[in-house]
Short mmCIF file of N, CA, C and O in Angstrom, two decimals:
data_model
loop_
_atom_site.label_atom_id
_atom_site.label_comp_id
_atom_site.label_asym_id
_atom_site.label_seq_id
_atom_site.Cartn_x
_atom_site.Cartn_y
_atom_site.Cartn_z
N MET A 29 -53.89 39.02 -62.17
CA MET A 29 -53.29 38.71 -60.86
C MET A 29 -52.72 37.16 -60.76
O MET A 29 -54.31 36.73 -60.48
N ILE A 30 -51.88 37.02 -60.50
CA ILE A 30 -51.64 35.74 -60.30
C ILE A 30 -51.05 35.45 -58.95
O ILE A 30 -50.34 36.08 -58.39
N GLY A 31 -51.75 34.18 -58.39
CA GLY A 31 -51.17 34.33 -56.71
C GLY A 31 -50.68 32.71 -56.45
O GLY A 31 -51.00 31.66 -57.30
N ILE A 32 -49.89 32.22 -55.79
CA ILE A 32 -49.34 31.11 -55.48
C ILE A 32 -49.68 30.87 -53.98
O ILE A 32 -49.61 31.76 -52.90
N ILE A 33 -50.16 29.63 -54.46
CA ILE A 33 -50.33 28.91 -52.65
C ILE A 33 -49.28 27.94 -52.30
O ILE A 33 -48.79 27.00 -53.39
N ILE A 34 -48.73 28.23 -51.48
CA ILE A 34 -47.66 26.98 -50.80
C ILE A 34 -48.40 26.12 -50.01
O ILE A 34 -48.56 26.78 -49.12
N THR A 35 -47.79 25.01 -49.83
CA THR A 35 -48.51 23.97 -48.60
C THR A 35 -47.57 23.28 -48.78
O THR A 35 -47.07 22.80 -49.24
N ILE A 36 -47.76 22.75 -47.44
CA ILE A 36 -46.38 22.14 -46.62
C ILE A 36 -47.26 21.32 -45.95
O ILE A 36 -48.16 21.51 -44.90
N THR A 37 -46.88 20.16 -45.90
CA THR A 37 -47.39 18.45 -45.35
C THR A 37 -46.18 18.52 -44.83
O THR A 37 -44.99 18.39 -44.72
N THR A 38 -46.77 17.64 -43.56
CA THR A 38 -45.59 17.34 -42.78
C THR A 38 -46.50 15.93 -42.01
O THR A 38 -47.30 15.81 -42.07
N THR A 39 -45.31 15.09 -41.17
CA THR A 39 -46.18 13.81 -40.93
C THR A 39 -45.45 13.98 -39.16
O THR A 39 -44.66 14.58 -38.92
N PRO A 40 -46.21 12.99 -38.98
CA PRO A 40 -46.02 12.72 -37.22
C PRO A 40 -43.99 12.72 -36.85
O PRO A 40 -44.13 12.93 -36.01
N GLU A 41 -44.04 11.87 -38.16
CA GLU A 41 -42.55 11.39 -37.55
C GLU A 41 -41.45 13.07 -38.08
O GLU A 41 -40.90 13.24 -37.31
N ILE A 42 -42.22 13.79 -38.76
CA ILE A 42 -41.20 14.75 -38.87
C ILE A 42 -41.67 16.03 -37.83
O ILE A 42 -40.40 16.60 -37.37
N ASN A 43 -42.62 15.74 -37.66
CA ASN A 43 -43.10 17.02 -36.22
C ASN A 43 -42.24 15.94 -34.96
O ASN A 43 -41.94 17.13 -34.04
N ALA A 44 -42.14 15.00 -34.76
CA ALA A 44 -41.06 14.70 -34.02
C ALA A 44 -39.80 15.08 -34.05
O ALA A 44 -39.07 15.62 -33.16
N ILE A 45 -39.08 14.66 -34.89
CA ILE A 45 -38.15 15.51 -35.28
C ILE A 45 -37.80 16.84 -34.84
O ILE A 45 -36.68 17.18 -34.47
N ILE A 46 -38.71 17.64 -35.07
CA ILE A 46 -38.38 18.87 -35.40
C ILE A 46 -38.76 19.55 -33.69
O ILE A 46 -38.19 20.21 -33.25
N SER A 47 -39.95 18.99 -33.17
CA SER A 47 -40.31 18.84 -31.58
C SER A 47 -38.64 18.63 -30.89
O SER A 47 -38.41 19.22 -30.33
N ILE A 48 -38.02 17.49 -31.25
CA ILE A 48 -36.77 17.22 -30.04
C ILE A 48 -35.78 18.50 -30.30
O ILE A 48 -35.25 19.02 -29.73
N VAL A 49 -35.08 18.29 -32.01
CA VAL A 49 -34.34 19.59 -31.86
C VAL A 49 -34.69 20.95 -31.72
O VAL A 49 -33.81 21.38 -30.91
N LYS A 50 -35.69 21.40 -31.59
CA LYS A 50 -36.47 22.51 -30.69
C LYS A 50 -36.05 22.36 -29.66
O LYS A 50 -35.51 23.35 -28.94
N GLN A 51 -36.92 21.49 -28.59
CA GLN A 51 -36.29 21.19 -27.40
C GLN A 51 -34.97 20.92 -26.96
O GLN A 51 -34.69 21.39 -25.74
N LEU A 52 -34.37 20.50 -27.56
CA LEU A 52 -32.57 20.41 -27.66
C LEU A 52 -31.99 21.75 -27.32
O LEU A 52 -31.02 21.81 -26.85
N SER A 53 -32.69 22.61 -28.23
CA SER A 53 -31.64 23.76 -28.77
C SER A 53 -32.30 24.91 -27.86
O SER A 53 -31.06 25.51 -27.27
N ASN A 54 -33.73 24.31 -27.11
CA ASN A 54 -34.13 25.81 -25.78
C ASN A 54 -33.82 25.18 -24.32
O ASN A 54 -34.13 25.68 -23.09
N SER A 55 -33.06 23.55 -24.16
CA SER A 55 -33.54 23.18 -22.86
C SER A 55 -32.32 22.24 -22.79
O SER A 55 -31.63 21.76 -23.49
N PRO A 56 -31.70 21.89 -21.45
CA PRO A 56 -30.80 21.24 -21.03
C PRO A 56 -31.01 19.81 -21.61
O PRO A 56 -31.70 18.87 -21.60
N GLU A 57 -29.97 19.08 -21.74
CA GLU A 57 -29.47 17.66 -22.08
C GLU A 57 -30.79 16.74 -21.26
O GLU A 57 -30.66 16.71 -19.96
N PRO A 58 -31.75 16.21 -21.97
CA PRO A 58 -32.60 15.39 -20.89
C PRO A 58 -31.77 14.32 -20.38
O PRO A 58 -30.63 13.80 -21.33
N ALA A 59 -32.08 13.18 -19.28
CA ALA A 59 -31.41 12.51 -18.56
C ALA A 59 -31.99 11.22 -19.49
O ALA A 59 -30.81 10.29 -19.47
N SER A 60 -32.58 11.12 -20.15
CA SER A 60 -33.09 9.95 -21.10
C SER A 60 -34.04 10.16 -22.38
O SER A 60 -34.42 10.91 -22.36
N GLN A 61 -33.86 9.10 -23.36
CA GLN A 61 -35.06 9.37 -24.22
C GLN A 61 -36.72 9.07 -23.54
O GLN A 61 -37.43 9.75 -24.19
N ALA A 62 -36.63 8.78 -22.26
CA ALA A 62 -37.67 8.41 -21.78
C ALA A 62 -38.12 9.93 -21.36
O ALA A 62 -39.25 9.66 -21.47
N GLN A 63 -37.67 10.54 -20.45
CA GLN A 63 -37.95 11.87 -20.58
C GLN A 63 -38.09 12.52 -21.45
O GLN A 63 -38.88 13.65 -21.33
N LEU A 64 -37.53 12.26 -22.76
CA LEU A 64 -37.36 13.59 -23.81
C LEU A 64 -38.60 13.75 -23.78
O LEU A 64 -40.41 13.86 -24.75
N ALA A 65 -39.39 12.02 -24.24
CA ALA A 65 -40.09 11.72 -24.69
C ALA A 65 -41.79 12.17 -23.74
O ALA A 65 -42.93 12.91 -24.23
N ARG A 66 -41.32 11.65 -22.22
CA ARG A 66 -42.44 12.50 -21.75
C ARG A 66 -42.74 14.19 -21.44
O ARG A 66 -43.54 15.02 -21.66
N ASP A 67 -41.03 14.93 -21.55
CA ASP A 67 -41.09 16.37 -22.00
C ASP A 67 -42.08 17.18 -23.49
O ASP A 67 -42.58 17.69 -23.03
N LEU A 68 -42.09 15.79 -24.08
CA LEU A 68 -42.48 16.36 -25.82
C LEU A 68 -43.85 15.80 -25.26
O LEU A 68 -45.01 15.79 -26.52
N GLY A 69 -44.19 15.14 -24.78
CA GLY A 69 -45.70 14.29 -24.59
C GLY A 69 -45.80 13.17 -26.24
O GLY A 69 -46.99 13.10 -26.30
N ARG A 70 -44.63 12.42 -25.94
CA ARG A 70 -44.91 12.06 -27.26
C ARG A 70 -44.33 10.35 -27.01
O ARG A 70 -43.90 10.15 -25.51
N SER A 71 -44.55 9.45 -27.70
CA SER A 71 -44.38 7.68 -27.08
C SER A 71 -42.77 7.99 -27.18
O SER A 71 -42.20 8.51 -27.95
N ARG A 72 -42.44 6.98 -26.21
CA ARG A 72 -40.82 6.61 -26.25
C ARG A 72 -40.36 5.80 -27.52
O ARG A 72 -39.40 6.43 -28.29
N ALA A 73 -41.13 5.51 -28.21
CA ALA A 73 -40.83 4.79 -29.75
C ALA A 73 -40.58 6.07 -30.66
O ALA A 73 -40.02 5.36 -31.81
N SER A 74 -41.72 6.79 -30.91
CA SER A 74 -41.62 7.80 -32.10
C SER A 74 -40.15 8.80 -31.60
O SER A 74 -39.67 8.80 -32.53
N VAL A 75 -39.81 9.24 -30.12
CA VAL A 75 -38.52 9.65 -29.74
C VAL A 75 -37.60 8.45 -30.43
O VAL A 75 -36.78 8.49 -31.03
N HIS A 76 -37.70 7.78 -30.14
CA HIS A 76 -36.64 6.78 -30.20
C HIS A 76 -36.29 6.78 -31.87
O HIS A 76 -35.09 6.89 -32.71
N SER A 77 -37.12 6.30 -32.79
CA SER A 77 -37.11 6.43 -34.61
C SER A 77 -36.26 7.70 -34.57
O SER A 77 -35.43 7.94 -35.42
N ALA A 78 -36.97 8.92 -34.09
CA ALA A 78 -36.43 9.92 -34.13
C ALA A 78 -34.63 10.42 -34.40
O ALA A 78 -34.42 11.21 -34.71
N ILE A 79 -34.65 9.95 -32.93
CA ILE A 79 -33.56 10.14 -32.63
C ILE A 79 -32.35 9.49 -33.68
O ILE A 79 -31.13 9.85 -33.94
N THR A 80 -32.70 7.65 -33.33
CA THR A 80 -31.75 7.24 -34.55
C THR A 80 -31.74 8.56 -36.11
O THR A 80 -30.40 8.28 -36.44
N VAL A 81 -32.56 8.80 -36.53
CA VAL A 81 -32.49 9.33 -37.46
C VAL A 81 -31.88 10.01 -37.53
O VAL A 81 -30.54 10.90 -38.50
N LEU A 82 -32.54 11.30 -36.10
CA LEU A 82 -31.18 12.51 -36.53
C LEU A 82 -29.54 12.18 -36.02
O LEU A 82 -29.03 13.05 -36.24
N ARG A 83 -29.32 11.11 -35.39
CA ARG A 83 -27.94 10.60 -34.94
C ARG A 83 -27.32 10.26 -36.77
O ARG A 83 -26.26 10.31 -36.70
N ASN A 84 -27.83 9.47 -37.29
CA ASN A 84 -28.05 9.27 -38.61
C ASN A 84 -27.61 10.40 -39.55
O ASN A 84 -26.45 10.11 -40.20
N ARG A 85 -28.27 11.23 -39.31
CA ARG A 85 -28.13 12.52 -40.14
C ARG A 85 -26.51 13.69 -39.71
O ARG A 85 -26.59 14.52 -40.17
N GLY A 86 -26.12 13.06 -38.56
CA GLY A 86 -25.18 14.09 -37.89
C GLY A 86 -25.86 15.08 -37.08
O GLY A 86 -25.08 15.87 -36.83
N ILE A 87 -26.77 15.28 -36.88
CA ILE A 87 -27.77 15.94 -35.75
C ILE A 87 -27.38 15.77 -34.56
O ILE A 87 -27.23 16.94 -34.13
N LEU A 88 -27.55 14.87 -34.31
CA LEU A 88 -27.37 14.45 -32.50
C LEU A 88 -25.64 13.66 -32.87
O LEU A 88 -25.40 13.15 -33.60
N THR A 89 -25.69 13.95 -31.42
CA THR A 89 -24.01 13.25 -31.23
C THR A 89 -24.32 11.76 -30.44
O THR A 89 -25.74 11.44 -30.24
N GLU A 90 -23.24 11.50 -30.98
CA GLU A 90 -23.85 9.69 -30.99
C GLU A 90 -23.68 9.33 -29.27
O GLU A 90 -24.38 8.55 -28.96
N ALA A 91 -22.87 10.07 -28.46
CA ALA A 91 -22.95 9.84 -27.07
C ALA A 91 -24.22 10.82 -26.27
O ALA A 91 -24.00 11.82 -26.77
N GLY A 92 -24.77 10.81 -25.91
CA GLY A 92 -26.14 11.30 -25.11
C GLY A 92 -26.85 11.84 -26.19
O GLY A 92 -27.46 11.53 -27.51
N ILE A 93 -27.82 12.53 -25.42
CA ILE A 93 -29.02 13.30 -26.77
C ILE A 93 -28.72 14.48 -26.19
O ILE A 93 -28.83 15.51 -26.02
N SER A 94 -27.65 15.11 -27.27
CA SER A 94 -27.63 16.35 -27.38
C SER A 94 -27.52 16.71 -28.91
O SER A 94 -26.90 15.82 -29.51
N LEU A 95 -27.75 18.00 -29.10
CA LEU A 95 -27.44 18.83 -30.80
C LEU A 95 -25.78 18.20 -30.88
O LEU A 95 -24.87 18.69 -30.07
N ALA A 96 -25.29 18.03 -32.31
CA ALA A 96 -23.83 18.38 -32.60
C ALA A 96 -23.31 19.69 -32.53
O ALA A 96 -23.84 20.53 -32.41
N PRO A 97 -22.52 19.60 -32.35
CA PRO A 97 -21.73 21.07 -32.34
C PRO A 97 -21.84 21.98 -33.39
O PRO A 97 -22.15 23.05 -33.06
N HIS A 98 -22.16 21.45 -34.52
CA HIS A 98 -22.28 22.49 -35.58
C HIS A 98 -23.56 22.90 -35.72
O HIS A 98 -23.61 23.59 -36.31
N ILE A 99 -24.29 22.05 -35.20
CA ILE A 99 -26.07 22.41 -35.40
C ILE A 99 -26.21 23.60 -33.98
O ILE A 99 -26.85 24.33 -34.02
N ASN A 100 -25.51 22.71 -32.88
CA ASN A 100 -25.85 23.81 -31.56
C ASN A 100 -25.22 24.55 -31.95
O ASN A 100 -25.70 26.19 -31.19
N ALA A 101 -24.02 25.65 -32.43
CA ALA A 101 -23.85 26.27 -32.56
C ALA A 101 -24.74 27.83 -33.56
O ALA A 101 -24.39 28.87 -33.40
N LEU A 102 -25.46 27.11 -34.01
CA LEU A 102 -26.41 27.75 -34.78
C LEU A 102 -26.95 29.09 -34.48
O LEU A 102 -27.15 29.88 -34.86
N HIS A 103 -27.86 28.77 -32.73
CA HIS A 103 -28.52 29.92 -31.97
C HIS A 103 -27.02 31.19 -32.03
O HIS A 103 -27.83 31.96 -30.91
N LYS A 104 -26.51 30.64 -31.53
CA LYS A 104 -24.99 31.50 -31.72
C LYS A 104 -24.21 32.46 -32.45
O LYS A 104 -23.37 33.55 -31.88
N SER A 105 -24.41 32.24 -33.41
CA SER A 105 -23.80 32.82 -34.47
C SER A 105 -25.07 34.03 -34.95
O SER A 105 -26.08 34.17 -35.03
N LYS A 106 -23.71 34.66 -35.54
CA LYS A 106 -24.47 36.32 -35.89
C LYS A 106 -25.19 36.10 -37.17
O LYS A 106 -26.14 36.96 -37.83
N VAL A 107 -25.31 35.11 -38.20
CA VAL A 107 -25.95 34.73 -39.30
C VAL A 107 -27.30 34.88 -38.83
O VAL A 107 -27.73 34.14 -38.68
N ASP A 108 -27.99 35.34 -39.81
CA ASP A 108 -29.56 35.21 -39.98
C ASP A 108 -30.22 34.24 -41.21
O ASP A 108 -29.87 34.02 -41.68
N TYR A 109 -30.35 33.59 -40.39
CA TYR A 109 -31.12 32.20 -41.54
C TYR A 109 -32.48 32.49 -41.05
O TYR A 109 -33.50 31.61 -40.35
N PRO A 110 -33.73 33.14 -42.00
CA PRO A 110 -34.87 33.16 -42.20
C PRO A 110 -35.61 32.01 -41.94
O PRO A 110 -36.95 32.24 -41.51
N TRP A 111 -35.24 31.03 -42.76
CA TRP A 111 -35.80 29.72 -42.82
C TRP A 111 -35.46 29.23 -41.46
O TRP A 111 -37.17 28.57 -40.85
N LEU A 112 -35.34 29.07 -40.59
CA LEU A 112 -35.58 29.12 -38.84
C LEU A 112 -36.69 28.91 -38.70
O LEU A 112 -37.21 28.38 -38.09
N GLY A 113 -36.85 30.77 -38.63
CA GLY A 113 -38.21 31.04 -37.49
C GLY A 113 -39.34 30.74 -38.46
O GLY A 113 -40.33 30.04 -38.27
N ILE A 114 -39.43 30.23 -39.98
CA ILE A 114 -40.46 29.49 -40.70
C ILE A 114 -40.47 28.11 -39.82
O ILE A 114 -42.03 27.88 -39.97
N ARG A 115 -39.57 27.50 -39.93
CA ARG A 115 -39.72 25.78 -39.69
C ARG A 115 -40.36 26.03 -38.11
O ARG A 115 -41.30 25.04 -37.74
N GLN A 116 -39.83 26.98 -37.33
CA GLN A 116 -40.49 26.99 -36.22
C GLN A 116 -41.94 27.24 -35.57
O GLN A 116 -42.60 26.72 -35.06
N GLU A 117 -42.45 28.33 -36.42
CA GLU A 117 -43.82 28.33 -36.34
C GLU A 117 -44.78 27.08 -37.18
O GLU A 117 -46.19 27.35 -36.84
N LEU A 118 -44.22 26.80 -38.49
CA LEU A 118 -44.91 25.13 -38.64
C LEU A 118 -45.11 23.96 -37.71
O LEU A 118 -45.61 23.40 -38.06
N ALA A 119 -44.26 24.25 -37.22
CA ALA A 119 -44.02 22.71 -35.92
C ALA A 119 -44.85 22.51 -35.34
O ALA A 119 -45.66 23.55 -34.98
#
């Protein structure tokens, strides 16, 4: 019998990015990055860095703190993305 072991390593930065996307997909847009940091229990610096990465990747809009339309529509889609549930469980 052959077993497969999968190890997933995350960093604090990746965890911050995942938690921001998860928060924005489940809640209304926060008033500020500082408010988002308080809501997540993270430092303002880590939230600012994560937001910069997410904006550069086209995941967040340039104006405000909200998911880009093509990302925001995923939870409304009837298409099942099994990897979304796995990513949220690991976060």
